[in-house]
GROMACS .gro file of C-alpha atoms in nm:
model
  345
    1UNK     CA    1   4.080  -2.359   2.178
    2UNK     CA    2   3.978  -1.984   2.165
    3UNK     CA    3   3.619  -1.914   2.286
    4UNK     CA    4   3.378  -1.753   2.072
    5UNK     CA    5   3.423  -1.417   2.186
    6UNK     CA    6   3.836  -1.460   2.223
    7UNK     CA    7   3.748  -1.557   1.893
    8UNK     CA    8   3.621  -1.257   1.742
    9UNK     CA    9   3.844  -1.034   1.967
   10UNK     CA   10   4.192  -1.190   1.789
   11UNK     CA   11   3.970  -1.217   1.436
   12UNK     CA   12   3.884  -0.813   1.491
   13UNK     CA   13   4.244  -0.716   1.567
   14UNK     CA   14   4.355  -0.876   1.264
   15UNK     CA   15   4.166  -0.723   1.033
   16UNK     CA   16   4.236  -0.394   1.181
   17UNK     CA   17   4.105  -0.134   0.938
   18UNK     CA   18   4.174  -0.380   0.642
   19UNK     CA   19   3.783  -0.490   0.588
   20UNK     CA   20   3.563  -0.321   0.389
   21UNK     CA   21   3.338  -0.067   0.546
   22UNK     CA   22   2.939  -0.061   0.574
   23UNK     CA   23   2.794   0.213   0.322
   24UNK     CA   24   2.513   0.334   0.595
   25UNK     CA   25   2.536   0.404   0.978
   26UNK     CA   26   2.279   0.605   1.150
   27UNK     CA   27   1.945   0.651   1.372
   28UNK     CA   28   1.583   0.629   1.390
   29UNK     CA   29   1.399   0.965   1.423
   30UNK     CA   30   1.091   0.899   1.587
   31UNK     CA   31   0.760   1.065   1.641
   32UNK     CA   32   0.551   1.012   1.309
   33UNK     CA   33   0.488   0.608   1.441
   34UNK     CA   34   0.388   0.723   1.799
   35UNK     CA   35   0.036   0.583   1.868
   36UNK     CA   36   0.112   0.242   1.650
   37UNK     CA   37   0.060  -0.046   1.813
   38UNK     CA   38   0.175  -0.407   1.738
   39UNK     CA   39  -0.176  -0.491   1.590
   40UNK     CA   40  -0.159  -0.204   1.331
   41UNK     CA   41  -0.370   0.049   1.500
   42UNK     CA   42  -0.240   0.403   1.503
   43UNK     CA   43  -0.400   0.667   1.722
   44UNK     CA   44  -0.320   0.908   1.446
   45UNK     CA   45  -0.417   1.202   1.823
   46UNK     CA   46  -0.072   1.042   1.960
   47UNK     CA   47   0.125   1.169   1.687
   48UNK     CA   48   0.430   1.370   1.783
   49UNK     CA   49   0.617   1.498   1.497
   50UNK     CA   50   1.014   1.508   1.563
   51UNK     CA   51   1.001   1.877   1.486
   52UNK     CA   52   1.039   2.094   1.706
   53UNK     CA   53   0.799   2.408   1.485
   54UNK     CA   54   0.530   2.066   1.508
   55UNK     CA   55   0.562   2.113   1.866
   56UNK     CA   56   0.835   1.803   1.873
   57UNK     CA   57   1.175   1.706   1.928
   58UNK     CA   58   1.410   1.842   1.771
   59UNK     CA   59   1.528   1.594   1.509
   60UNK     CA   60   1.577   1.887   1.244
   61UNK     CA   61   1.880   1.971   1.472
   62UNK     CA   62   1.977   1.601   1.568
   63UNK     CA   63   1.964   1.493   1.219
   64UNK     CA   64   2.217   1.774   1.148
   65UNK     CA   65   2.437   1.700   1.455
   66UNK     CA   66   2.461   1.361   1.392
   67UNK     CA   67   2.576   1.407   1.016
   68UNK     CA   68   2.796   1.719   1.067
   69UNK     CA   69   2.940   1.610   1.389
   70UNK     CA   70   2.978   1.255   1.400
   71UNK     CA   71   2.974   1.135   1.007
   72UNK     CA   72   2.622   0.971   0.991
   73UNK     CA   73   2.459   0.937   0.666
   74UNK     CA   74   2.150   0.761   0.716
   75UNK     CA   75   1.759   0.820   0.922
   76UNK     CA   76   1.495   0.578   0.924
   77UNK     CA   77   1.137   0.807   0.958
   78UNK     CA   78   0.885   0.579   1.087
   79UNK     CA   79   0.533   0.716   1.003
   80UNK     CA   80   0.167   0.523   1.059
   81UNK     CA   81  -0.026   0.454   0.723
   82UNK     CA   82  -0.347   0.612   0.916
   83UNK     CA   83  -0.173   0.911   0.954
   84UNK     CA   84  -0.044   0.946   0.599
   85UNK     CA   85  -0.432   0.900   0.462
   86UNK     CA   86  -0.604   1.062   0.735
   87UNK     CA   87  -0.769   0.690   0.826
   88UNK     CA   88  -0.888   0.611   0.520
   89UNK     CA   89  -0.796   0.317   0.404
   90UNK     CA   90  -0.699   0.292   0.084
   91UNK     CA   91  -0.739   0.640   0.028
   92UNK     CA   92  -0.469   0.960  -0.140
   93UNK     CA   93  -0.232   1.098   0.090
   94UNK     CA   94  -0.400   1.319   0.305
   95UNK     CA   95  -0.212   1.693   0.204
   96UNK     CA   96  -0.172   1.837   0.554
   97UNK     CA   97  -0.082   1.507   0.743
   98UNK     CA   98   0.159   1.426   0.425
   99UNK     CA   99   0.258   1.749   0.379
  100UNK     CA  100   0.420   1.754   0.776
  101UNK     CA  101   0.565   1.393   0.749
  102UNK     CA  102   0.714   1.520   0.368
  103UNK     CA  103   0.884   1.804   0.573
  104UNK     CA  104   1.064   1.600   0.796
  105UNK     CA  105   1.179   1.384   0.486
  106UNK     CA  106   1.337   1.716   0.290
  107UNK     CA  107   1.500   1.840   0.602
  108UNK     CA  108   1.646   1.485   0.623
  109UNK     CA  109   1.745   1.495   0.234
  110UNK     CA  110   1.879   1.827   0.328
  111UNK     CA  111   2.135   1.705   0.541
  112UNK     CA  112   2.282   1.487   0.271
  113UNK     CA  113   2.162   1.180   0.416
  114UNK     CA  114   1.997   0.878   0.292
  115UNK     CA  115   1.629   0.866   0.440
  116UNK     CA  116   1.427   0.517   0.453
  117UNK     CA  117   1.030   0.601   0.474
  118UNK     CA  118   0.900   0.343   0.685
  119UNK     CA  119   0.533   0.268   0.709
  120UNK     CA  120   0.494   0.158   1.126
  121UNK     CA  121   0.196  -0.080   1.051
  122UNK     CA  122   0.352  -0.448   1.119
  123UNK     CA  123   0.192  -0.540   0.822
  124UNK     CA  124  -0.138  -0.481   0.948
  125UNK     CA  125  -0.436  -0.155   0.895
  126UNK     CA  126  -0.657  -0.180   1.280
  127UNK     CA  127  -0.573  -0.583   1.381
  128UNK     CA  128  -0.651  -0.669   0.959
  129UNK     CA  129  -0.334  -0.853   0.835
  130UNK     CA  130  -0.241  -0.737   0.485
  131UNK     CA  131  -0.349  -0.990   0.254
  132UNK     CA  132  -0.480  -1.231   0.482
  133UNK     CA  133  -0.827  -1.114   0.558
  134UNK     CA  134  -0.742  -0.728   0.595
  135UNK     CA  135  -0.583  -0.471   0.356
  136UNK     CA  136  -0.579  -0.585   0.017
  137UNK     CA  137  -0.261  -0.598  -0.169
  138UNK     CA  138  -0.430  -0.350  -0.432
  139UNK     CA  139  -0.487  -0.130  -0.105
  140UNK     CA  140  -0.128  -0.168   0.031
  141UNK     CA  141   0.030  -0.126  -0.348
  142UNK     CA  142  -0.181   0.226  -0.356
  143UNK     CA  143  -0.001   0.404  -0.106
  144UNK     CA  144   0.334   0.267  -0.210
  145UNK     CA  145   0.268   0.350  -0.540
  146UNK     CA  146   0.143   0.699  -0.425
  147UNK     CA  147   0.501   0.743  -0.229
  148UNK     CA  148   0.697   0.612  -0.493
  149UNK     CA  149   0.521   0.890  -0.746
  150UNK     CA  150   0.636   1.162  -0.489
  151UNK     CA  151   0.988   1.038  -0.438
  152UNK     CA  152   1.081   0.795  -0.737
  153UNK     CA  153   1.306   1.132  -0.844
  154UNK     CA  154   1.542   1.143  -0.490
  155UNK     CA  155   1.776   0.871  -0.537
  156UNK     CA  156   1.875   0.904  -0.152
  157UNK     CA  157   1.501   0.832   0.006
  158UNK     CA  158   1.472   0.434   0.065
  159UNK     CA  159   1.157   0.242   0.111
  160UNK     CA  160   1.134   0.069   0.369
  161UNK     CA  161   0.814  -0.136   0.265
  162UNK     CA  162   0.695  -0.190   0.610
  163UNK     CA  163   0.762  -0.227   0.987
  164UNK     CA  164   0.837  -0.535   1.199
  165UNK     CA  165   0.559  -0.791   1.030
  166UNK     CA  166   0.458  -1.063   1.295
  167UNK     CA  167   0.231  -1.412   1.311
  168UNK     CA  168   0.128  -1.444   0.968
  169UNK     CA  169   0.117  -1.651   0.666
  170UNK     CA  170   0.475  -1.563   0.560
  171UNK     CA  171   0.463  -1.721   0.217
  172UNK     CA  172   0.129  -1.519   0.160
  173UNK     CA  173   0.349  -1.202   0.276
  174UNK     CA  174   0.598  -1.212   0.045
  175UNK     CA  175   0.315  -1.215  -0.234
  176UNK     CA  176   0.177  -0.920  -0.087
  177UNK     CA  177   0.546  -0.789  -0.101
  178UNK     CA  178   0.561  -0.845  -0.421
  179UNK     CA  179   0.270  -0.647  -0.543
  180UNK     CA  180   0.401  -0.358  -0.368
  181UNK     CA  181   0.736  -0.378  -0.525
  182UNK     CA  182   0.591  -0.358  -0.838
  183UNK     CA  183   0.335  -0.070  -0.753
  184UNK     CA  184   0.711   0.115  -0.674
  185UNK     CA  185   0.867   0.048  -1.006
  186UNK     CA  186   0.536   0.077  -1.217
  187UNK     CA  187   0.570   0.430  -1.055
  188UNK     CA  188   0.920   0.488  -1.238
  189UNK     CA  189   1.115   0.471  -0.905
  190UNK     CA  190   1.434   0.298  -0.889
  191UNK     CA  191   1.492   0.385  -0.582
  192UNK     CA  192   1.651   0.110  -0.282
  193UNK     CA  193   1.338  -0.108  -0.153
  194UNK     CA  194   1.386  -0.294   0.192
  195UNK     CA  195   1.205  -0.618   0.241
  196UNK     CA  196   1.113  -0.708   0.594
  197UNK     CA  197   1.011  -1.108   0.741
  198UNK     CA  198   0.777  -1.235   0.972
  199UNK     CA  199   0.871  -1.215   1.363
  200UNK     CA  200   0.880  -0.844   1.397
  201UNK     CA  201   1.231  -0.852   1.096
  202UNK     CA  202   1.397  -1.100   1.312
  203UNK     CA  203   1.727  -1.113   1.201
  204UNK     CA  204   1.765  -1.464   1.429
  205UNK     CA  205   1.522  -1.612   1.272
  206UNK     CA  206   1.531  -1.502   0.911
  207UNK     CA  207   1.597  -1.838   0.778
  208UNK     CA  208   1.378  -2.023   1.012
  209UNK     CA  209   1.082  -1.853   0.982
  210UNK     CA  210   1.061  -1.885   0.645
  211UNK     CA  211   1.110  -1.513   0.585
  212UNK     CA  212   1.402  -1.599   0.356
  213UNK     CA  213   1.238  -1.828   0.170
  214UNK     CA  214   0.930  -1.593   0.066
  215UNK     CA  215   1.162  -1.289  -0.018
  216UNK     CA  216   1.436  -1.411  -0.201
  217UNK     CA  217   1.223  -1.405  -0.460
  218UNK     CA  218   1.068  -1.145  -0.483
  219UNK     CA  219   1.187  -0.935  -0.854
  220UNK     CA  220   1.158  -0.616  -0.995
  221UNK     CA  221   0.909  -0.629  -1.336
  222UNK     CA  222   1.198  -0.707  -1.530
  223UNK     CA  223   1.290  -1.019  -1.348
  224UNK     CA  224   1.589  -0.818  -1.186
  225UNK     CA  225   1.689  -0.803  -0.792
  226UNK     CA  226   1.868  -0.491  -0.836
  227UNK     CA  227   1.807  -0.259  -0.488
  228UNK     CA  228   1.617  -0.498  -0.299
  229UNK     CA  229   1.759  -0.576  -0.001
  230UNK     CA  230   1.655  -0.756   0.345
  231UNK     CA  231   1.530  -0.566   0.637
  232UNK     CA  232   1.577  -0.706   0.963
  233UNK     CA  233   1.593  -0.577   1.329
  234UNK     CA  234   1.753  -0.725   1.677
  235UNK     CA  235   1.778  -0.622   1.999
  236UNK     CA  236   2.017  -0.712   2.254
  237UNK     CA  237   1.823  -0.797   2.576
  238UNK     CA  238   1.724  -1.062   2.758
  239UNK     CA  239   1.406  -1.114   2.541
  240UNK     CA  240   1.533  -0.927   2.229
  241UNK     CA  241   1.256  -0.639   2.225
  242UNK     CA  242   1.478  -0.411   2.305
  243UNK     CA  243   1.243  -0.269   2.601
  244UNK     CA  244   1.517  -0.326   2.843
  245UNK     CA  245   1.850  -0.125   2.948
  246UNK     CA  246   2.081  -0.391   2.994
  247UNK     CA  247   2.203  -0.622   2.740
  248UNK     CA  248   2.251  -1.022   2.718
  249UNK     CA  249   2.444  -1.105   2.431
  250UNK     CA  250   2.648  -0.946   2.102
  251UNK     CA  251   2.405  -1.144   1.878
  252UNK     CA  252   2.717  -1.251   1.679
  253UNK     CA  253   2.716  -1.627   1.700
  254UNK     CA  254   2.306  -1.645   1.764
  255UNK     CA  255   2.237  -1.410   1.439
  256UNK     CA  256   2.484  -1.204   1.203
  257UNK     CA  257   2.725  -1.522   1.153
  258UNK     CA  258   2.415  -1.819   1.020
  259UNK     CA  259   2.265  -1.473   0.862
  260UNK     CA  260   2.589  -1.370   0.740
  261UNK     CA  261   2.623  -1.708   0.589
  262UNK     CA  262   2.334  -1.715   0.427
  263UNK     CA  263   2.345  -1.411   0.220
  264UNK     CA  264   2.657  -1.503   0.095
  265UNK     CA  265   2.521  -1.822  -0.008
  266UNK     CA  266   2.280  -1.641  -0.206
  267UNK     CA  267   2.483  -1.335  -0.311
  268UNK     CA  268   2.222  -1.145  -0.124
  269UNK     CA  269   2.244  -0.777   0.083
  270UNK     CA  270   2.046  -0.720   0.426
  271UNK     CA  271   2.038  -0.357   0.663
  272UNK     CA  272   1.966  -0.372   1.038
  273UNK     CA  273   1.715  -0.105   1.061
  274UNK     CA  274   1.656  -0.123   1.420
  275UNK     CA  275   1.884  -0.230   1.713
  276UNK     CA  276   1.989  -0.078   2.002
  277UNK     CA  277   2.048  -0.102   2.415
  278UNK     CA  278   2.067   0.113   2.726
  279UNK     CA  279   2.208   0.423   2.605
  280UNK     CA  280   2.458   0.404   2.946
  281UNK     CA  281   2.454   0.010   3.037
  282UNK     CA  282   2.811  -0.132   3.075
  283UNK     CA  283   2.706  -0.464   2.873
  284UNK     CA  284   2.515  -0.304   2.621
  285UNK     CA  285   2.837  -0.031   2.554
  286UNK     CA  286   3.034  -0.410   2.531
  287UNK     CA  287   2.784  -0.593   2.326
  288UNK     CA  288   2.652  -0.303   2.082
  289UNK     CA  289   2.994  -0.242   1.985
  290UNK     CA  290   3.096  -0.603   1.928
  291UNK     CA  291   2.720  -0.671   1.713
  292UNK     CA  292   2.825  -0.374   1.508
  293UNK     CA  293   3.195  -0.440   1.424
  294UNK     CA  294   3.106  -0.771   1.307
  295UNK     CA  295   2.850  -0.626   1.082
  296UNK     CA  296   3.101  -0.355   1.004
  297UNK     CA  297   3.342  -0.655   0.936
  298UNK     CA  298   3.118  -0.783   0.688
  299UNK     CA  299   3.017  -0.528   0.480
  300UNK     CA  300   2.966  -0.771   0.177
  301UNK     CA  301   2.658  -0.857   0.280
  302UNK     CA  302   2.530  -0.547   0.534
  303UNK     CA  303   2.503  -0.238   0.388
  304UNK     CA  304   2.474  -0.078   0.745
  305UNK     CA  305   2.256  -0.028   1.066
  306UNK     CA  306   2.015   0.219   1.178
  307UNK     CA  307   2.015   0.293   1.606
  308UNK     CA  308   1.661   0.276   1.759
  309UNK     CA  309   1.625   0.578   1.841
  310UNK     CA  310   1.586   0.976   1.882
  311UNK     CA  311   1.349   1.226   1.709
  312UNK     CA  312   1.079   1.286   1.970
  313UNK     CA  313   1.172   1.037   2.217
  314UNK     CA  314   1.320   1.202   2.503
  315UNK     CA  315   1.679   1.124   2.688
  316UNK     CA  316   1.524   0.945   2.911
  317UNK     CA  317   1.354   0.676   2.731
  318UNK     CA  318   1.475   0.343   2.766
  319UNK     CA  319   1.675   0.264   2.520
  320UNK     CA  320   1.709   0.658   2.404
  321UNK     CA  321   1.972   0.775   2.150
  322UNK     CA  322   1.822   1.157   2.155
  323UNK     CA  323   2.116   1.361   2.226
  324UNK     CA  324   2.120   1.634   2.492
  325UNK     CA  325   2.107   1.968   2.367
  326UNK     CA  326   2.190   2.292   2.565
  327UNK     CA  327   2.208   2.638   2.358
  328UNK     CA  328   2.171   2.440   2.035
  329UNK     CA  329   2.489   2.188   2.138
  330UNK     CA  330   2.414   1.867   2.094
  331UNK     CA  331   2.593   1.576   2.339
  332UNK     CA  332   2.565   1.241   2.235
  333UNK     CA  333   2.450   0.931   2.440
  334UNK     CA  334   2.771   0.726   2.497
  335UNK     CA  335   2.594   0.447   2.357
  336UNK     CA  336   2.580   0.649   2.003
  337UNK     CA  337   2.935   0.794   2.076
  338UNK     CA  338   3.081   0.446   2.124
  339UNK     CA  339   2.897   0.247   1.866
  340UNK     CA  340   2.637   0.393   1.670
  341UNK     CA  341   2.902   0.639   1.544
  342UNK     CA  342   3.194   0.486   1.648
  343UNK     CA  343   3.194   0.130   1.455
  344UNK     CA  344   3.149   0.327   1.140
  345UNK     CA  345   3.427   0.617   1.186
   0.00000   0.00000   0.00000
């Protein structure tokens, strides 16, 4: 009897170039979320816009590179909700703070890519949990419904309704979900919404958490699930927070086949908005690659992933995928080479 992995070796050279393909392959650009911590603070001081004129990295140029040169199509911007209202909760989008986060959003549009706006917060505004004795969902539906007002018109900008929630009621969530959703398309935007579960968008654990069960459903106003999809993130290290350069496992039997399995059972879509290893780490070259063709394999029910990531991080973070640049050439990490861009070419 094959083993798992001689398993999906034999399965993957079968299917050769026969299987559908993902719609969306790309990279987080970084800088916007920088100062966010895990209980929803955001030292909006820490801020360090990916562009280099905001006295950032360069992802103006990356985001070009990596859809000219190697076929990408889709960014993930991660921005705090302090910084977009100045830290007032509740409050409009502040104009200058907005106005530098919207720039890095057109120059993405510019490229031709899809762009998700991702609020950083992990469901939380300074340790408050939305809906559960911090932000109200009136106060989390404002400044989705203030987004969707400013982009419900660019069919290519996704929401990505918010980043990596953790320990809370996850029933509760998905109410406070809800509102939000329909803040969006009381706003007139049709645009794709991603839903994120509990456990920091544990794809693993989707089902078991109960994430599943308090999104599914989740409707537009007119009863509809048209463009809401699941967001969910995993890592490939030894604890899956993806804070380590080596990797463990190719997440294929743990994760992607039971979550695989479950959204066809449902008839149900899901992105991988965050994953990602050592950008030169022998197993994580192996693994990413392998995580990715499966998903690639099963394109039914994955629209596509989204590397963790470049923007302002620099090429020597941990798990970078900044490329190196020298006299405006850009070189890619092999880890992006091999299998951020390579599963999807």
């Amino acid at each position: 009897m094959l083993s798992k992995l001689s398993s999906f070796v034999a399965a993957s050279a079968l299917l050769g170039s026969t299987y559908a393909k993902v719609k969306y392959a790309g990279v987080n650009i970084a800088g916007f979320d920088f100062g966010c911590g895990t209980d929803g603070t955001c030292n909006t001081a820490s801020v360090t816009p990916p562009l280099s004129f905001y006295g950032g990295g360069d992802g103006q140029g990356q985001m070009n590179h990596f859809v000219k040169d190697d076929g990408l199509n889709i960014f993930r911007l991660p921005v705090g909700w302090q910084y977009l209202t100045n830290n007032t909760l509740g409050g409009p989008l502040n104009p200058n703070n907005f106005g530098e986060y919207n720039t890095l959003v057109q120059i993405c549009l510019n490229t031709g890519a899809s762009c998700i706006v991702d609020i950083h917060n992990y469901a939380r505004w300074n340790g408050g949990i939305i809906g559960q004795g911090g932000p109200t969902d009136q106060q989390f539906a404002s400044i989705w419904s203030q987004l969707a007002n400013v982009y419900q018109g660019q069919s290519k900008v996704i929401f990505g309704i918010m980043n990596e929630p953790h320990d809370l009621n996850v029933s509760r969530w998905g109410q406070s979900v809800q509102v939000a959703v329909n803040a969006i398309r009381d706003a007139g935007a049709k645009n794709l919404i991603t839903l994120p579960g509990t456990n920091y968008a544990s794809a693993q654990n989707f089902v078991s958490s109960g994430s599943a069960a308090a999104l599914a459903p989740i409707t537009n106003p007119d009863g509809t699930k048209t463009n809401l999809v699941f967001d969910v993130h995993k890592y490939l290290d030894v604890d899956g927070s993806g804070t380590h350069t080596n990797c463990v496992t190719n997440n294929i039997a743990s994760t992607f086949e039971p979550l695989a399995e479950y959204l066809n059972s449902v008839g149900r879509m899901a992105i991988l908005s965050e994953t990602g290893g050592g950008p030169n780490d022998t197993s994580c070259l192996t693994d990413l690659c392998q995580e990715l063709q499966y998903i690639d394999q099963n394109a039914n029910v994955f629209l596509g992933w989204v590397g963790w990531a470049a923007g302002s991080f620099d090429t020597t973070y941990t798990i970078t995928e900044t490329p190196f640049e020298s006299n405006g050439k850009f070189t890619d990490q092999p880890l992006v080479t091999q299998c951020i861009v390579g599963e999807f070419k």
